[in-house]
Each structure stands twice: as C-alpha cells, then as structure tokens.
Short mmCIF file of C-alpha atoms and ligand atoms in Angstrom, two decimals:
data_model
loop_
_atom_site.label_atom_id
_atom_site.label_comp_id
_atom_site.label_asym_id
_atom_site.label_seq_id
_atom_site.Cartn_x
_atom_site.Cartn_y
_atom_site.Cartn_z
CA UNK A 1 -51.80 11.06 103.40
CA UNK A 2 -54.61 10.88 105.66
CA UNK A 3 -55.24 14.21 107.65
CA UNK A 4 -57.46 14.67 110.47
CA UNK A 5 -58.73 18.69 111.21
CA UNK A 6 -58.74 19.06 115.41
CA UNK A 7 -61.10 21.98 116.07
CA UNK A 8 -59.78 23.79 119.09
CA UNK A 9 -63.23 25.15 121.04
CA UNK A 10 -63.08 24.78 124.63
CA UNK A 11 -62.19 28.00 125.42
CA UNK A 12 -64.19 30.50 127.33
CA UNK A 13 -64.34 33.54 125.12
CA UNK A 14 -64.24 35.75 128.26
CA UNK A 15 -62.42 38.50 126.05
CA UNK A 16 -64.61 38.64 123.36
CA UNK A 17 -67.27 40.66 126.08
CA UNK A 18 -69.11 37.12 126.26
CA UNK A 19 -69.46 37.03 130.29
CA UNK A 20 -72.51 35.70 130.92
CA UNK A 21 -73.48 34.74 127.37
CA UNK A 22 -72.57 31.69 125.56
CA UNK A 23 -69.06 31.12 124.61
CA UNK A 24 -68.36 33.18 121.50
CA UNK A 25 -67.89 29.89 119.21
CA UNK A 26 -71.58 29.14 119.77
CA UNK A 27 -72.55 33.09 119.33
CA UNK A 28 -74.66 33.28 115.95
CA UNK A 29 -72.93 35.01 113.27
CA UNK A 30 -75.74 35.96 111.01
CA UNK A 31 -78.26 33.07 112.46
CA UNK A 32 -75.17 29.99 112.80
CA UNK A 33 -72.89 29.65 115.52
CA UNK A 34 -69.31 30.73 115.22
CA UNK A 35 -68.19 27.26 115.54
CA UNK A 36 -70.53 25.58 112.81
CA UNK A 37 -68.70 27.96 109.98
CA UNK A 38 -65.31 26.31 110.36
CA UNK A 39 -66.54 22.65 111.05
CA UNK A 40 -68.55 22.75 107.28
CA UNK A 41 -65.78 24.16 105.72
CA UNK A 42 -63.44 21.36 106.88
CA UNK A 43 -66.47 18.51 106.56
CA UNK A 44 -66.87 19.76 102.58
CA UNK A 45 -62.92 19.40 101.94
CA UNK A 46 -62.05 16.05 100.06
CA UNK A 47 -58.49 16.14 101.68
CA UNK A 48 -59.45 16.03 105.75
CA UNK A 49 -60.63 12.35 106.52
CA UNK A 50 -61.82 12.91 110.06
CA UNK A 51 -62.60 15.55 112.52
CA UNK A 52 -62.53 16.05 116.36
CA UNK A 53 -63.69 19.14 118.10
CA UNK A 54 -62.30 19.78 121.86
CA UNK A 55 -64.52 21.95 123.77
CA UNK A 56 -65.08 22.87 127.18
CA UNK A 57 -66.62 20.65 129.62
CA UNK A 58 -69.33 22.55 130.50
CA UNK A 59 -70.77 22.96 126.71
CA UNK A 60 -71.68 19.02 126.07
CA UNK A 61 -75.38 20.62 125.58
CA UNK A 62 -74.68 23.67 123.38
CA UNK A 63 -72.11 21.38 121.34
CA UNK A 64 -74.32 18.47 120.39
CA UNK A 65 -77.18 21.01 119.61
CA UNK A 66 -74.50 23.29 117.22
CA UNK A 67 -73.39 19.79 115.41
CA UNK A 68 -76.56 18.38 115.34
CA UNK A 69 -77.12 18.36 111.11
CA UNK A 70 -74.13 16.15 110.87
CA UNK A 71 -72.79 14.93 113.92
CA UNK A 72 -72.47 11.73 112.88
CA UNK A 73 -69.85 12.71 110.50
CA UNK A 74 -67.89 13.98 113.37
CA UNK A 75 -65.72 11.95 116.32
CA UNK A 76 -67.07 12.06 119.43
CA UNK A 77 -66.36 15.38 121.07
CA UNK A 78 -63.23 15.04 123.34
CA UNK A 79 -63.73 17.64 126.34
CA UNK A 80 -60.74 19.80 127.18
CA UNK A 81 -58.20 21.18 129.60
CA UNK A 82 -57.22 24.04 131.99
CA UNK A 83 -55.42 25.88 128.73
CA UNK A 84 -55.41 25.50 124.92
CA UNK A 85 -52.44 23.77 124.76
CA UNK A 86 -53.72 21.41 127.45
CA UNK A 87 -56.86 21.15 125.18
CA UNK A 88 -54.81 20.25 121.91
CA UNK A 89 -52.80 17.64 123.55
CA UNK A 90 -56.22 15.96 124.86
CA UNK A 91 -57.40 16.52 121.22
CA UNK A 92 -54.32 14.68 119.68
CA UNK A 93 -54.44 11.93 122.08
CA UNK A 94 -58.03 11.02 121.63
CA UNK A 95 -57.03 11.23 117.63
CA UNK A 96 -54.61 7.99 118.38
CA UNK A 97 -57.01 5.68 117.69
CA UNK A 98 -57.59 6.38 114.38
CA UNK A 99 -53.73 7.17 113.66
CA UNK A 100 -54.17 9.89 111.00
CA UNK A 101 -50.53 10.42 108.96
CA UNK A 102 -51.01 14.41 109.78
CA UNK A 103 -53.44 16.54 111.56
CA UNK A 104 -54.65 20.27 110.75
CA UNK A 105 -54.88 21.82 114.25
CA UNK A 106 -57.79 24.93 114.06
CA UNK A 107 -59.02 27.43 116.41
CA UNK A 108 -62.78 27.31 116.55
CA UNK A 109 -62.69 31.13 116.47
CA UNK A 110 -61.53 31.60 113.12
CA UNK A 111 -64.93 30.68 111.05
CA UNK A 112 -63.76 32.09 107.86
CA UNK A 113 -60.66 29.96 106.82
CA UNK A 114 -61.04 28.80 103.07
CA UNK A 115 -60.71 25.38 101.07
CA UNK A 116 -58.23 27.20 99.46
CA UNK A 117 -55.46 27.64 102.58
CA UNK A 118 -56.83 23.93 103.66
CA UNK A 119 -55.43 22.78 100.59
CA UNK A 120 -52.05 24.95 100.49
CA UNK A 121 -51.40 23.55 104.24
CA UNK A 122 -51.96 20.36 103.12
CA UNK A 123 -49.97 20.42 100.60
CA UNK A 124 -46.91 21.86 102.15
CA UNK A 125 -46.69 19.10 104.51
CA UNK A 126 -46.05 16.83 101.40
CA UNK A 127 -42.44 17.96 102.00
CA UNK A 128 -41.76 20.17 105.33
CA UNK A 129 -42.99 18.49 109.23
CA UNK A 130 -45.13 21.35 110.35
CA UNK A 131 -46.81 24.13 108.00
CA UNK A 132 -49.16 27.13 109.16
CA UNK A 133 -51.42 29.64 107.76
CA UNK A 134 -49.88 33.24 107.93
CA UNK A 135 -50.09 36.33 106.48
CA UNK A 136 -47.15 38.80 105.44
CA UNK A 137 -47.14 41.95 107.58
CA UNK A 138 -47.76 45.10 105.84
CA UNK A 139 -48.37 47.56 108.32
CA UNK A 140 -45.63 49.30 109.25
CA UNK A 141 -44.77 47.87 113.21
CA UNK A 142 -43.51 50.81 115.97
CA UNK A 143 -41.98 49.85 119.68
CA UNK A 144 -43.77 52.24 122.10
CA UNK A 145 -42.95 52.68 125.60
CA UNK A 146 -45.60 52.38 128.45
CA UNK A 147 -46.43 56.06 128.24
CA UNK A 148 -47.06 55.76 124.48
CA UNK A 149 -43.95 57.26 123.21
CA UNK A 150 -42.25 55.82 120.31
CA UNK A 151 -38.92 53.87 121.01
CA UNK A 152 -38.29 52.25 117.71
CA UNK A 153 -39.21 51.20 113.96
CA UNK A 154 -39.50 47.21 113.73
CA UNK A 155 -38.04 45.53 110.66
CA UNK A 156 -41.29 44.07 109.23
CA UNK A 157 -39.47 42.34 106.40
CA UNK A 158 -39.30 38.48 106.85
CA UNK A 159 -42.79 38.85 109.94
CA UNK A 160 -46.19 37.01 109.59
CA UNK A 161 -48.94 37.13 111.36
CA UNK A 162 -49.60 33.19 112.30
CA UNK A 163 -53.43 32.15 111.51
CA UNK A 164 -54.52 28.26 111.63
CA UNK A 165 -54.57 26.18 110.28
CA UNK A 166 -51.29 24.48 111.91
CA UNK A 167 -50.63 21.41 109.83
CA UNK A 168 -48.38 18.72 111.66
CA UNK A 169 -47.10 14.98 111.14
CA UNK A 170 -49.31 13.63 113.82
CA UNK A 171 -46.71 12.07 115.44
CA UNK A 172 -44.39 14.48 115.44
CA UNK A 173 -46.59 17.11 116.74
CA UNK A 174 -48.04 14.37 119.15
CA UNK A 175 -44.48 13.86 120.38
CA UNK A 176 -43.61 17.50 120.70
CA UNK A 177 -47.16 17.91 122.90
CA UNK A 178 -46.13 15.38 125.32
CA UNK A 179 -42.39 16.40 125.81
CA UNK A 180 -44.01 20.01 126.23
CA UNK A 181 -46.20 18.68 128.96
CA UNK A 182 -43.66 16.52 130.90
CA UNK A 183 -41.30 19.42 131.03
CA UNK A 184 -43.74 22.18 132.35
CA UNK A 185 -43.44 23.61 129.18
CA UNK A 186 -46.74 25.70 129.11
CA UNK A 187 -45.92 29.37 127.47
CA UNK A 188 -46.10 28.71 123.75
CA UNK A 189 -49.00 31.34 121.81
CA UNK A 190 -49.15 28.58 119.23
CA UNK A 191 -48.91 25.04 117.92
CA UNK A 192 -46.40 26.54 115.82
CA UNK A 193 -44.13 27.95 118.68
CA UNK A 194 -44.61 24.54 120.96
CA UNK A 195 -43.30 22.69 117.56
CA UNK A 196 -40.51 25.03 117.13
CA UNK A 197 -39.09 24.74 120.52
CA UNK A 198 -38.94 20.74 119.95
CA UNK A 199 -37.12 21.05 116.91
CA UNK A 200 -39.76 20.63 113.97
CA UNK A 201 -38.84 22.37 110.62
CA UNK A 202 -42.49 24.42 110.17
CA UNK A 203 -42.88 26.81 107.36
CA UNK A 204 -45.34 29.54 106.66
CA UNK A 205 -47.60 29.29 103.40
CA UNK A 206 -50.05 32.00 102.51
CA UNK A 207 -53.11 32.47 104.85
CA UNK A 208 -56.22 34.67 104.30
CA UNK A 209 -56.68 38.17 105.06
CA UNK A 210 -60.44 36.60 105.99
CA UNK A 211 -59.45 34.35 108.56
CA UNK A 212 -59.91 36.41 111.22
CA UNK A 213 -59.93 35.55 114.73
CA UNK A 214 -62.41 36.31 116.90
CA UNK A 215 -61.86 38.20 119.41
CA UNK A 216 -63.72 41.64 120.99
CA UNK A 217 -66.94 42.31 120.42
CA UNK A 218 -65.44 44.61 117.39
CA UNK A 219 -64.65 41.56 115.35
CA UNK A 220 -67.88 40.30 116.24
CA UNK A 221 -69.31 43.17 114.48
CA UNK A 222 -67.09 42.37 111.30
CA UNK A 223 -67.65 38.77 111.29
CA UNK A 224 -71.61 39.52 110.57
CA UNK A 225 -70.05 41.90 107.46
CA UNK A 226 -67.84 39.12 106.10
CA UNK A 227 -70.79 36.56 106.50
CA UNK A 228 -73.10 38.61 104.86
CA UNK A 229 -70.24 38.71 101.66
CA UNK A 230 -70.03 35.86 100.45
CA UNK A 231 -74.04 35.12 100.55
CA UNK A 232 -74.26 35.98 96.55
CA UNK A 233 -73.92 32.90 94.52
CA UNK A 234 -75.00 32.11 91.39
CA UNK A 235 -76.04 29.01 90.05
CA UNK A 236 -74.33 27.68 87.46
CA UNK A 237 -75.34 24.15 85.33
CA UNK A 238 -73.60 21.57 83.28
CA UNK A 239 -74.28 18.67 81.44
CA UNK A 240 -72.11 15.62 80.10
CA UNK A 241 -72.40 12.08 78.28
CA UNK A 242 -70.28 9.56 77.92
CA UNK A 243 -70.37 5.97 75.93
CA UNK A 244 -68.39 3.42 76.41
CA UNK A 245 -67.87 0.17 74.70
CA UNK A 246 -68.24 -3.51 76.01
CA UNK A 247 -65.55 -6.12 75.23
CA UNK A 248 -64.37 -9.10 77.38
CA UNK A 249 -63.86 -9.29 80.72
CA UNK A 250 -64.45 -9.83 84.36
CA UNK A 251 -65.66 -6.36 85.80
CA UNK A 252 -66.47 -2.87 85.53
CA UNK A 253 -65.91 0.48 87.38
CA UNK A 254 -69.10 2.91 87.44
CA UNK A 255 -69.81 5.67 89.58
CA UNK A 256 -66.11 4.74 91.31
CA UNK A 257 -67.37 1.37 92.32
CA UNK A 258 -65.80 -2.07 91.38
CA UNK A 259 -68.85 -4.53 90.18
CA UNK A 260 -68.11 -8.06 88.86
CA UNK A 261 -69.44 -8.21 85.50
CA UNK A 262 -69.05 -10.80 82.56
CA UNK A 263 -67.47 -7.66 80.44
CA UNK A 264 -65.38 -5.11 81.02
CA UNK A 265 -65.55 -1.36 79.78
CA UNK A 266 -62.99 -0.59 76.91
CA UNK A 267 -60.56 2.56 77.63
CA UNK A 268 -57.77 4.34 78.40
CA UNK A 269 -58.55 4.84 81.93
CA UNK A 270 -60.52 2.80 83.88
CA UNK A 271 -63.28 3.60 81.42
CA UNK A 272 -66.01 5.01 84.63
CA UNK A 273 -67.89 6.70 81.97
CA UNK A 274 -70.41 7.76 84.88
CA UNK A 275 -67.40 9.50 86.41
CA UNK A 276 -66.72 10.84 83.09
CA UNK A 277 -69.49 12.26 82.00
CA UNK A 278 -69.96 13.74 85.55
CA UNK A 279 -66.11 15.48 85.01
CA UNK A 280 -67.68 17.05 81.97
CA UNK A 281 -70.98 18.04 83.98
CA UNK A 282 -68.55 20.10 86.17
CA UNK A 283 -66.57 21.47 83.63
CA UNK A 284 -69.26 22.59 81.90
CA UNK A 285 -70.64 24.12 84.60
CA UNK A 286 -67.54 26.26 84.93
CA UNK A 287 -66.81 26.29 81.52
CA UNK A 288 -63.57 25.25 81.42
CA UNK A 289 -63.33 22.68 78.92
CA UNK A 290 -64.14 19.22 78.83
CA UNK A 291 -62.29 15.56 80.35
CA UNK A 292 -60.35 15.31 77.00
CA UNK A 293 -58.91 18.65 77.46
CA UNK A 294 -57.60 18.36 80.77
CA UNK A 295 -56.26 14.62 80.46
CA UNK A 296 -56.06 13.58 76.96
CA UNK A 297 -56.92 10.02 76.37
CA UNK A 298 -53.31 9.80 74.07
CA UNK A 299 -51.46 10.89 77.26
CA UNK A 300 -49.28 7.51 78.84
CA UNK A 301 -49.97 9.47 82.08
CA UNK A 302 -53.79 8.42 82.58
CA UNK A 303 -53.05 4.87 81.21
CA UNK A 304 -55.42 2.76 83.40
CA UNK A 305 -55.97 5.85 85.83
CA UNK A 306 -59.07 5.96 88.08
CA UNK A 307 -61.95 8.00 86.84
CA UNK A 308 -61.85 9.36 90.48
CA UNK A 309 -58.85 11.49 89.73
CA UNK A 310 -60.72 13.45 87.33
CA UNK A 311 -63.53 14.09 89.25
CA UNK A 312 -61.28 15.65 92.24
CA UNK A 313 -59.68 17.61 89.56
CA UNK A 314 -63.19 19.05 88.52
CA UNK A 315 -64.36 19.65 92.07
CA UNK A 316 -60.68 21.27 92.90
CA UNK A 317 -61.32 23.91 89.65
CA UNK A 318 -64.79 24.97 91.62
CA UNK A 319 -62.92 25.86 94.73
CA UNK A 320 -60.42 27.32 93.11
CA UNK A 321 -62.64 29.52 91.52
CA UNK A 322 -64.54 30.30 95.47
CA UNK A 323 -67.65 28.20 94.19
CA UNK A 324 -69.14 24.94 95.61
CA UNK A 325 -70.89 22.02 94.17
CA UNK A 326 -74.79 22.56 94.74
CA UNK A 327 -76.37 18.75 93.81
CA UNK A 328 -74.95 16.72 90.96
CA UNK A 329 -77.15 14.08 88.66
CA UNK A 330 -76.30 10.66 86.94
CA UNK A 331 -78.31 8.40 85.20
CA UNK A 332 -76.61 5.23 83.69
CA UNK A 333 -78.20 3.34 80.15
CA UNK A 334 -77.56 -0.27 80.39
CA UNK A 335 -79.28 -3.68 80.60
CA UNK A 336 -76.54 -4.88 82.63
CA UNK A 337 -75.17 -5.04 85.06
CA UNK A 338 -77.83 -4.01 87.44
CA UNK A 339 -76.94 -0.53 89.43
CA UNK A 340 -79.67 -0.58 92.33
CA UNK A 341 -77.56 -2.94 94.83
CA UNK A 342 -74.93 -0.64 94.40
CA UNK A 343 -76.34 2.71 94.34
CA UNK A 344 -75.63 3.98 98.37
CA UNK A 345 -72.12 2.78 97.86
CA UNK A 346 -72.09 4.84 94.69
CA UNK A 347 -73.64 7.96 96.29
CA UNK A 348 -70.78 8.01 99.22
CA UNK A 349 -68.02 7.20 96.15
CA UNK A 350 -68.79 10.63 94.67
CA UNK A 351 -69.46 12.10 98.04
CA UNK A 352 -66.03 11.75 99.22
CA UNK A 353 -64.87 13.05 95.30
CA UNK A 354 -66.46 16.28 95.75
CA UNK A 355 -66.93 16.49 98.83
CA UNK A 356 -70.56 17.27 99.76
CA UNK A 357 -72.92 15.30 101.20
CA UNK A 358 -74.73 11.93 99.76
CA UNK A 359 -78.36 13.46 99.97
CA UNK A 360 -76.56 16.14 96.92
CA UNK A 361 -75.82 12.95 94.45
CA UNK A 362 -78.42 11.40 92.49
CA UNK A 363 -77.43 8.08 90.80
CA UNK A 364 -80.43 6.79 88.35
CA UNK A 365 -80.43 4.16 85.93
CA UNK A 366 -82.01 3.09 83.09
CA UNK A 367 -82.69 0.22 80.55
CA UNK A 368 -83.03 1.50 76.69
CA UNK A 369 -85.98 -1.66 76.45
CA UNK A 370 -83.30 -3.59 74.41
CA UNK A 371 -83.07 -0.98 71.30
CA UNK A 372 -80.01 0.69 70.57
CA UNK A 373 -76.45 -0.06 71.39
CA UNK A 374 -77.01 -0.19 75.18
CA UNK A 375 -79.87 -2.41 74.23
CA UNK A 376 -78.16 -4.92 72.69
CA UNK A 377 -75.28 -4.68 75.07
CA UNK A 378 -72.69 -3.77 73.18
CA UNK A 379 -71.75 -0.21 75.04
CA UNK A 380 -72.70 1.42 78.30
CA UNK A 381 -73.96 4.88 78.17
CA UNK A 382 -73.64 7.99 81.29
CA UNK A 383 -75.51 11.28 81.28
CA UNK A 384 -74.88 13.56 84.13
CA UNK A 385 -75.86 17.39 84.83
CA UNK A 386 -74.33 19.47 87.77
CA UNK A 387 -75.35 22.64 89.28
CA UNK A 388 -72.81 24.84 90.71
CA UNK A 389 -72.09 28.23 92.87
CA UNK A 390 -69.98 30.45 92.11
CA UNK A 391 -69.55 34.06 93.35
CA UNK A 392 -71.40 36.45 91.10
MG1 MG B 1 -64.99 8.26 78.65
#
C-alpha cells in the first residue's frame, strides 16, 4: 500500500466569524495555525507516503509561510476550486503523478485527528474500497418543526457522525470524482456521500470524539482547551545492546541499510543488530519488554525478516500508548565495515521507521582500537538509547 493524505484547505472559513481575518486554518490555535496541527500529525505517521494540501488561491503567501519548517517534505501546493468537492477533485488529479494505491482525504479544519484513527482507516482499506472516520451517535436526535415544536424521536441506532479522514482506492475515488463532475453532480456533504452515490462499498471505523471540526468561533474557543491538553508529556528513556556474530559472506544490513561487506551478520533475522538494539531502546522506554519477547528468535515467522519490522512495531506501541518518539541514539562497535559513507542514508532509514524527522536520529560509530571481539572482527556490536513522550 502506498497512501497519500490530501489536506482539504482552500476554503474560506466565512462561518467560523473569520470575515476579514485570515482563513480559520491559518488562525493560531495556542501560537500554530489551525492547518499546521493536522499536516504534522500526518508528516509523523510511518503509513502516509506523501502529502498535498489544496488551498485557496488567494493564500499562496500565508501557506508557504504556515509550511515553512518542512515544506520540502510536502508536494507542491495545488490551488483549489469554486467548492470543496471541486477542490478535492483538483487535489486528486494533481496526486496522478505520483499514483499512490489509496489516498486519505482530510479537512484542514479538523487539527486534532490522531495516529491512532490514521492507522484504523488505513487499515480498513486493506479489505473494504472506501473507509471513514465516524463516531456513534449518542445523543438522543428529535425532528422539530420550524417553530421549534417537536415532530418526532429519530432512531439513533445504526447513525454516525462522519469525521475525516475519508480513506479511498485512489482510483476508485478518482473515478467517482470525475463521473461526479461530468454529470453536474455537485450536492454531496462528503467524500463519503460522492463515493456512495457511484457505487463504492465504504464503511465506518471508529473516529475520535477530539476530531472536531472547526467551525464558529465557539469551537475556536475549545480548540485552544484541547491544545492546551495534551501539552503534558513526560519523558521517558531506554537503552539497548545488541552483538552479533561475523561468519561468511557477501554483505550486511545495519541501521536498515544494505552494505557490501566480505562477511555477513549471523541470525535469525536479518541480524540489523543496530535496529535491534534500537527495538529494545524503545521498549525499554515504554517498558514493555524486550525484541525477544515480542518476536522470539525460535519463531519460523521472523526467519530472515527485516529488522525494520521490529522497529515499526516499537514505534506503533508508542502511539498506541498517545506518546511520540522525542530523539533516538545509535552508536555501532566495529572495525569494519566503515559506517560514515552511509550514515544520511541510515538517518532517513530509521526516519521513515518511526516516523520523525532525520535531525531526531543520531547514528555514531566506533572502533574498539582492535581489543575485544569487535576488535578482532569476529562480532559487530549496537548500543542505542531512546527518549520518549508519553502522556503523564
Ligand atoms: Mg539481535
């Protein structure tokens, strides 16, 4: 699967009071704009490849300034329509290019959507064509006429509330976008709805009660509550090491890289014992365990498996648990091979693992001066520490 997130933000945010002010996705919300809350949350998750942001024509300026920290890790902005649906289709199309398998379609105004609903989208489209956010309704839902008088209890069993993230097959959704334009087709609330009426099978998985929208001034005023929230982290640090032994061969794997080598690394997996001892860094952190634990070297499962996979696995357990990665720290003890040429590719390896940026990842390596078993070549050796945040 690759997935591209498309950040819906070109509209005008005339309802949230804004007239006159900028657009409420570049309002601050406790010092950052609305719109940069969203685009980290998506930029930090290891399962969206690439992001586009539509936005409105006339914010180019307020745009590049908001993204500015990281814009090159973003596509170029693509500038959007009369309507949103006009915008998403404009979106989708300028996605092409880079033919992503699905997309994750998100409304800028919603800055508090979670790894955690990222990932249950994402994962639902492993079986069903479209999959959205939502939330159960709970209260109870009354008919009223237009003087206010009651006509009727609604049913609420069986109604969500639909949030985004919309998750689609690009294609599909791609297809259903253009049919809806050609036809005049312009009435649809949602991604969702325009999906529906072409015949997608889209299913609801749970949302956030969080992910709020945007929208009067009112939520304005609760946005600045929920931002201030989450603000209490506490640091939390773990440590790991990890040996592994020389025998014959042609290459090894450290830190996720491939290096030619007149050895290989002896193991059950692919024997990254970087990428191992930085597993145990993060589960130490959390304290939950260690690699052998969680994959046990006797299990035919992680025969020859990439070191990689336990790495995700470590960075999945902090966002399960609401926490993020703060900075993480290797150093490799070897003679040989030498790790300097291949340090930058290294650093973006474990980037893309975790899911934080390169200047986070600290890759170091040492000789032990020719004493000991790294000295005389006959193992490699990996220490690693990792801080992490978790909610206090
Ligand atoms: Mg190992």
């Amino acid at each position: 699967m690759t997935a591209a997130a498309l950040i819906v933000a070109a509209g005008r945010g005339s309802r949230a009071g804004c007239e006159g002010r900028a657009p409420k996705q570049y309002t601050n919300v406790r010092g950052m704009p609305v719109l940069r809350y969203s685009l980290d949350t998506f930029l930090a998750h290891p399962g969206i490849d690439r992001i586009a942001v539509v936005i409105h024509p006339n914010d180019v300026a307020l745009y590049a300034e908001t993204v500015a920290p990281f814009s090159d890790r973003l596509m170029t902005p693509v500038l959007g329509g009369a309507t949103r649906q006009e915008s998403v289709l404009l979106g989708l199309q300028a996605l092409t290019a880079a033919s992503p398998s699905h997309v994750l379609i998100h409304d800028a105004a919603r800055p508090f959507i979670d790894p955690e609903t990222i990932s249950r989208v994402l994962d639902g489209l492993e079986h069903d064509a479209g999959v959205i956010a939502a939330e159960p309704v709970t209260d109870t839902l009354k008919r009223a006429d237009g003087g206010g008088m009651i006509t009727g209890t609604v049913q609420r069993e069986g109604l969500w509330r639909a949030q985004t993230p919309q998750g689609f097959h690009f294609e599909a959704i791609l297809d259903a976008h253009r049919k809806a334009a050609e036809t005049g087709q312009s009435t649809f609330t949602d991604d969702a709805a325009l999906a529906e009426w072409a015949g997608l099978k889209v299913s609801v998985v749970r949302g956030s009660s969080l992910n709020l929208k945007i929208t009067s001034a009112e939520d304005f005023a609760i946005a600045e509550k929920l931002a201030a929230a989450p603000s209490v982290f506490e640091p939390r640090t773990g440590t790991g090491f990890d040996v592994h032994r020389f025998i014959a061969g042609d290459h090894v794997w450290l830190c996720g890289i491939r290096i030619d080598h007149d050895a290989t690394l002896e193991g059950h997996s692919d024997a990254d014992a970087p990428l191992h001892a930085l597993t145990d860094a993060i589960l130490g952190a959390l304290g939950e365990g260690d690699i052998g634990q969680h994959f046990p070297p006797n299990d035919p499962k992680w025969k020859g498996a990439r070191s990689r996979l336990f790495v995700e696995d470590a960075a999945h357990r902090v966002r399960a648990r609401g926490g993020r990665i703060s900075n993480v720290d290797i150093t490799i003890l070897c003679e040989r091979p030498k790790i300097g040429p291949h340090r930058a590719a290294m650093q973006r390896a474990i980037a893309e693992m975790l899911g934080i940026d390169t200047s986070r990842i600290g890759i170091k390596a040492t000789t032990t001066e020719q004493l000991g078993f790294t000295g005389r070549g006959e193992g490699l050796a990996a220490m690693a520490s990792a801080t992490v945040l978790l909610p206090a």
